[in-house]
Backbone as a printed PyTorch tensor [residue, N CA C, xyz], in Angstrom:
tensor([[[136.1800, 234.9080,  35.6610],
         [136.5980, 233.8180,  36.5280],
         [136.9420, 232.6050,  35.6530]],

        [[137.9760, 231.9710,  35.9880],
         [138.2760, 230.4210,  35.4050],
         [138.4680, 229.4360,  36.2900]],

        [[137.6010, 227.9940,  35.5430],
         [137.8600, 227.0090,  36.2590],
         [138.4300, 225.8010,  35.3960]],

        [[138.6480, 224.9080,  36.2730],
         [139.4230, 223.4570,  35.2840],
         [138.3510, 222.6290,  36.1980]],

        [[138.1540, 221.5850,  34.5840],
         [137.4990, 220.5750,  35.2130],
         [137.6120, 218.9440,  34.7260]],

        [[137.8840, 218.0530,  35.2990],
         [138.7420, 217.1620,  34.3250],
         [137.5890, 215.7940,  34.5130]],

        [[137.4580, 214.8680,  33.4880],
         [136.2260, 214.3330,  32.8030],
         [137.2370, 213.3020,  32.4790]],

        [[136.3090, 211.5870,  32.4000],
         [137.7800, 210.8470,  31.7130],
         [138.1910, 210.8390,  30.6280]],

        [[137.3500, 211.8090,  29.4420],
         [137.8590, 211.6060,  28.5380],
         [139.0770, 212.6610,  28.1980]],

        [[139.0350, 213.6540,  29.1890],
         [140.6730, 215.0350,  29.0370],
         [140.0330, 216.2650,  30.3680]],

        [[140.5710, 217.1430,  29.9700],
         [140.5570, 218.1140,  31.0250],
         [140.1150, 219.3440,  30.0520]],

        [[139.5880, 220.2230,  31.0580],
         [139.1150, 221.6490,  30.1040],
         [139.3690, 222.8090,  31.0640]],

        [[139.8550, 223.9240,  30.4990],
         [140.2010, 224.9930,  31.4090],
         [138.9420, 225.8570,  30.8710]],

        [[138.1450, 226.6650,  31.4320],
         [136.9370, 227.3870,  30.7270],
         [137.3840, 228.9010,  31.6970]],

        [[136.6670, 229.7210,  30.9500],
         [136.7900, 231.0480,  31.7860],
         [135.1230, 231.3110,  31.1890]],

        [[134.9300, 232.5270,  32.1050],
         [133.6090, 233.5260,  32.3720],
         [133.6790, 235.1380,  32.0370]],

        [[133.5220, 235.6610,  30.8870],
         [133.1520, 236.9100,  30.9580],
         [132.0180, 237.8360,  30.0160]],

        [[131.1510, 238.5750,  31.0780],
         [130.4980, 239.4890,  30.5910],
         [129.1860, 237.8720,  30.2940]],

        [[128.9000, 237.0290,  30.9530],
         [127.7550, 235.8530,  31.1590],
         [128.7900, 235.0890,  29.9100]],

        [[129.7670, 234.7040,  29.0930],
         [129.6650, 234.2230,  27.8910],
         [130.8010, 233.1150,  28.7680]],

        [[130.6420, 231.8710,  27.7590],
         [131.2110, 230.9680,  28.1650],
         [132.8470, 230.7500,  27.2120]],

        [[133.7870, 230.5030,  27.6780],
         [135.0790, 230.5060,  26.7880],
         [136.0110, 229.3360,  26.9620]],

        [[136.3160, 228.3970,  26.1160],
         [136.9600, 227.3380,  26.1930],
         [138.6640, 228.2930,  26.2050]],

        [[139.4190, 228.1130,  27.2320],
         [140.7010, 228.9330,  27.3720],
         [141.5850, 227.3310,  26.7740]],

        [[141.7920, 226.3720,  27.1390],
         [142.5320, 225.3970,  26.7750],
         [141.9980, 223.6980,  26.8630]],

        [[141.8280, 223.0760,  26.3640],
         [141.5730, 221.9660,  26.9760],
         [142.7510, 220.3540,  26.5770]],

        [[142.7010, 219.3990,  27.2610],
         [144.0970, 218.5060,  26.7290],
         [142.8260, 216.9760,  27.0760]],

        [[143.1910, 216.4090,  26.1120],
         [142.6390, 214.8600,  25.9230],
         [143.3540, 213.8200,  27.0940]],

        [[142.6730, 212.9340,  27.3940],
         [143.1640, 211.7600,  28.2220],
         [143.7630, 210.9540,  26.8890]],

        [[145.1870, 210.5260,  27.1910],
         [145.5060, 209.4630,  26.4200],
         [144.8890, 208.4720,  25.7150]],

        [[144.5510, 207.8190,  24.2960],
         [143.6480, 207.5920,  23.4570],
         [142.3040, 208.2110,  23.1550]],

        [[141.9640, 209.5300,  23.5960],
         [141.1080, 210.3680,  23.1500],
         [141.6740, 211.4660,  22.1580]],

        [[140.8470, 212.2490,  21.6310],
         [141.5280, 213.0090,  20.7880],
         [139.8970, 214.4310,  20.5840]],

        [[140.2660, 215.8200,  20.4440],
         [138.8370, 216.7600,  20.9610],
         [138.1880, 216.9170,  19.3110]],

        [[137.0410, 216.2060,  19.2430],
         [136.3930, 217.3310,  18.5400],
         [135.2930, 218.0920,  18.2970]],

        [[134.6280, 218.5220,  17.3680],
         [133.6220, 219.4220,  17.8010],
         [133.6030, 220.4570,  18.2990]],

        [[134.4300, 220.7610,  18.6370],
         [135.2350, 222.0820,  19.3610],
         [134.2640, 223.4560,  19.0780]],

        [[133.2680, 224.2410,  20.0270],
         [132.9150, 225.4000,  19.6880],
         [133.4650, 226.3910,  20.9590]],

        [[134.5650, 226.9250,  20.9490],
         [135.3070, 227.4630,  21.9140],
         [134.6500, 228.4890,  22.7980]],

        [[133.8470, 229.4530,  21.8530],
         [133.1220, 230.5570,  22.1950],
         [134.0340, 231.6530,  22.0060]],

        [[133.7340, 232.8880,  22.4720],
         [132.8100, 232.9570,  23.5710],
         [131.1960, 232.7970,  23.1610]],

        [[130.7150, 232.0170,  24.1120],
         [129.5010, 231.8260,  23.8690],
         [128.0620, 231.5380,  24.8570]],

        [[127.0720, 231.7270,  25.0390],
         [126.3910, 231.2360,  26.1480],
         [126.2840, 229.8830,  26.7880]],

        [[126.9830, 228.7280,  25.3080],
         [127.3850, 227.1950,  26.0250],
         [128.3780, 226.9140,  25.0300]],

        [[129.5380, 226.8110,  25.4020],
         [131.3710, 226.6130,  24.6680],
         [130.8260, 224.8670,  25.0460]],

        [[131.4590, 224.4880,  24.1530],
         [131.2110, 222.6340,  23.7210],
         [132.3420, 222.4040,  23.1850]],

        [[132.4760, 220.6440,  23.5270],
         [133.7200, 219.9250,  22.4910],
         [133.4760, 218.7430,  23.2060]],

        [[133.9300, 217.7300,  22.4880],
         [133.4410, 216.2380,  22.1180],
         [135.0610, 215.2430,  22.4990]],

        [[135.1900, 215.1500,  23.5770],
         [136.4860, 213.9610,  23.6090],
         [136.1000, 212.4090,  23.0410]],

        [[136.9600, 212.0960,  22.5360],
         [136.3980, 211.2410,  21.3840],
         [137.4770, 209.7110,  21.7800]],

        [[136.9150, 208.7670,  21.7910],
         [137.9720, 207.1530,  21.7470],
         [137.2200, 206.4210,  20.8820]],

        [[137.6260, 205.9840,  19.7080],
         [136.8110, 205.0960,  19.0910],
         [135.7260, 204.9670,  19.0660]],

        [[134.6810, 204.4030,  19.5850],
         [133.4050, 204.3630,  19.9340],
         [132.8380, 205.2010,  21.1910]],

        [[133.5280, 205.7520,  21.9530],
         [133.1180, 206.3200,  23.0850],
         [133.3240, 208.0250,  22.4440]],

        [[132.0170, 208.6700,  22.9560],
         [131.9170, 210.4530,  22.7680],
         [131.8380, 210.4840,  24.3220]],

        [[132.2340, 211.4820,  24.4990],
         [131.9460, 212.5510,  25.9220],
         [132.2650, 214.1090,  25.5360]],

        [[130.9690, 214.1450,  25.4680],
         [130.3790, 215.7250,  25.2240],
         [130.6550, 216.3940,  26.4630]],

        [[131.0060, 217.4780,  26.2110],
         [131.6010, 218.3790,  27.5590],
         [130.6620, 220.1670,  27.3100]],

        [[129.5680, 220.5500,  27.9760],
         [129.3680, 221.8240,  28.4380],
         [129.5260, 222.5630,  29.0490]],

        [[130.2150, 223.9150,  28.7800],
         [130.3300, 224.9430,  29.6570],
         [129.2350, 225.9510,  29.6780]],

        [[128.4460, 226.2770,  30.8040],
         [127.7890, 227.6560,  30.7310],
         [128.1930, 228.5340,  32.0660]],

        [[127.9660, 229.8620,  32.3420],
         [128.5490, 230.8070,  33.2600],
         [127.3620, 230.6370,  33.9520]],

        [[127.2340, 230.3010,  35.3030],
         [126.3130, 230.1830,  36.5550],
         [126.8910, 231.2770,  37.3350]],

        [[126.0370, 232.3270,  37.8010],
         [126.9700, 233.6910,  38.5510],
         [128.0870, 234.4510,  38.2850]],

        [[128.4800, 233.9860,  36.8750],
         [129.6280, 234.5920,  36.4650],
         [130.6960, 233.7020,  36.7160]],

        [[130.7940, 232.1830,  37.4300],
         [131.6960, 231.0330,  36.8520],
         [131.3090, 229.9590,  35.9250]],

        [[132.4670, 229.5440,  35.3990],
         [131.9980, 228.7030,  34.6860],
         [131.4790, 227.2370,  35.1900]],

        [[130.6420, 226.5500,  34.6680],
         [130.0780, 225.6430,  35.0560],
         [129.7740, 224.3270,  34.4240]],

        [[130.5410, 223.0780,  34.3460],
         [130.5620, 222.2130,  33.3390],
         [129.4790, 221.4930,  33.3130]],

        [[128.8350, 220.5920,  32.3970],
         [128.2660, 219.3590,  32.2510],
         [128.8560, 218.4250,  31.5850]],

        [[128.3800, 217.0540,  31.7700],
         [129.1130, 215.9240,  30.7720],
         [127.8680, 215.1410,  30.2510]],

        [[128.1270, 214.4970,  29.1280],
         [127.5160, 213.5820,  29.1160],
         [128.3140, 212.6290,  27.8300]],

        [[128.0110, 211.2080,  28.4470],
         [128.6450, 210.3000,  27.6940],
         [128.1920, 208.7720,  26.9240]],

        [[128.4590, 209.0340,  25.4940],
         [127.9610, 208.1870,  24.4780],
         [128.5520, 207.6710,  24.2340]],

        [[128.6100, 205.9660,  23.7500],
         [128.7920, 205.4920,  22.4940],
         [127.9690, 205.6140,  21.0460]],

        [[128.7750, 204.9880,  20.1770],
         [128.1220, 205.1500,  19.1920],
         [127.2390, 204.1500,  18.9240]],

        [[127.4600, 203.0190,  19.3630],
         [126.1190, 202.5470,  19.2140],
         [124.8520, 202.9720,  19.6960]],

        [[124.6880, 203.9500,  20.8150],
         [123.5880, 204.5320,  21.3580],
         [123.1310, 205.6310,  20.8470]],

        [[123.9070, 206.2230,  20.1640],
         [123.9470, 207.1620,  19.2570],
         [122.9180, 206.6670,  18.4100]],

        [[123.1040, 206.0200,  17.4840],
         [122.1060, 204.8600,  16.2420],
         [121.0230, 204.2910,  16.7800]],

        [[121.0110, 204.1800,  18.3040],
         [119.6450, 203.7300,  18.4350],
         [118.6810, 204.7620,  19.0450]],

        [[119.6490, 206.1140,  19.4770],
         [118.4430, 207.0230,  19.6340],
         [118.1650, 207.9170,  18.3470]],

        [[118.6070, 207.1700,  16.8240],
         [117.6790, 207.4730,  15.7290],
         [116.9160, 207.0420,  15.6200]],

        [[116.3970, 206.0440,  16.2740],
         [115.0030, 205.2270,  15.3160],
         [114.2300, 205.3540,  16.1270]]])
């Protein structure tokens, strides 16, 4: 199964097979750019839309055999302060 799921930092097309998670395509929102990129197939396919100081981490895992996103979103300054 494939789904699209679009985040402000770009869009991600993911597919589902055999439980593994698969990044099929994904495209950046204008002034973002992807990286980190672990496509899979895998039990959680990841990649990082990126603007200057702003990350938005993007997860895929297969829930019933679709895929199923999470987000979550950083700067980098928060980044540095959840080192110390």
């Amino acid at each position: 199964m494939e789904n699209s799921f679009t985040t402000p930092g770009g869009s991600v097309v993911a597919r589902c097979a055999g439980g593994q998670a698969y990044l099929v395509s994904w495209s950046p929102t204008p002034g973002y750019h992807a990286e980190h990129v672990a496509r899979g197939p895998a039990v959680v396919a990841r990649l990082t839309f990126e603007a200057g100081r702003r990350h938005l981490n993007v997860e895929v895992r297969c829930v019933a055999g679709a895929p199923q996103a999470t987000t979550d979103r950083r700067d980098a300054e928060q980044e540095h302060s959840d080192d110390r």
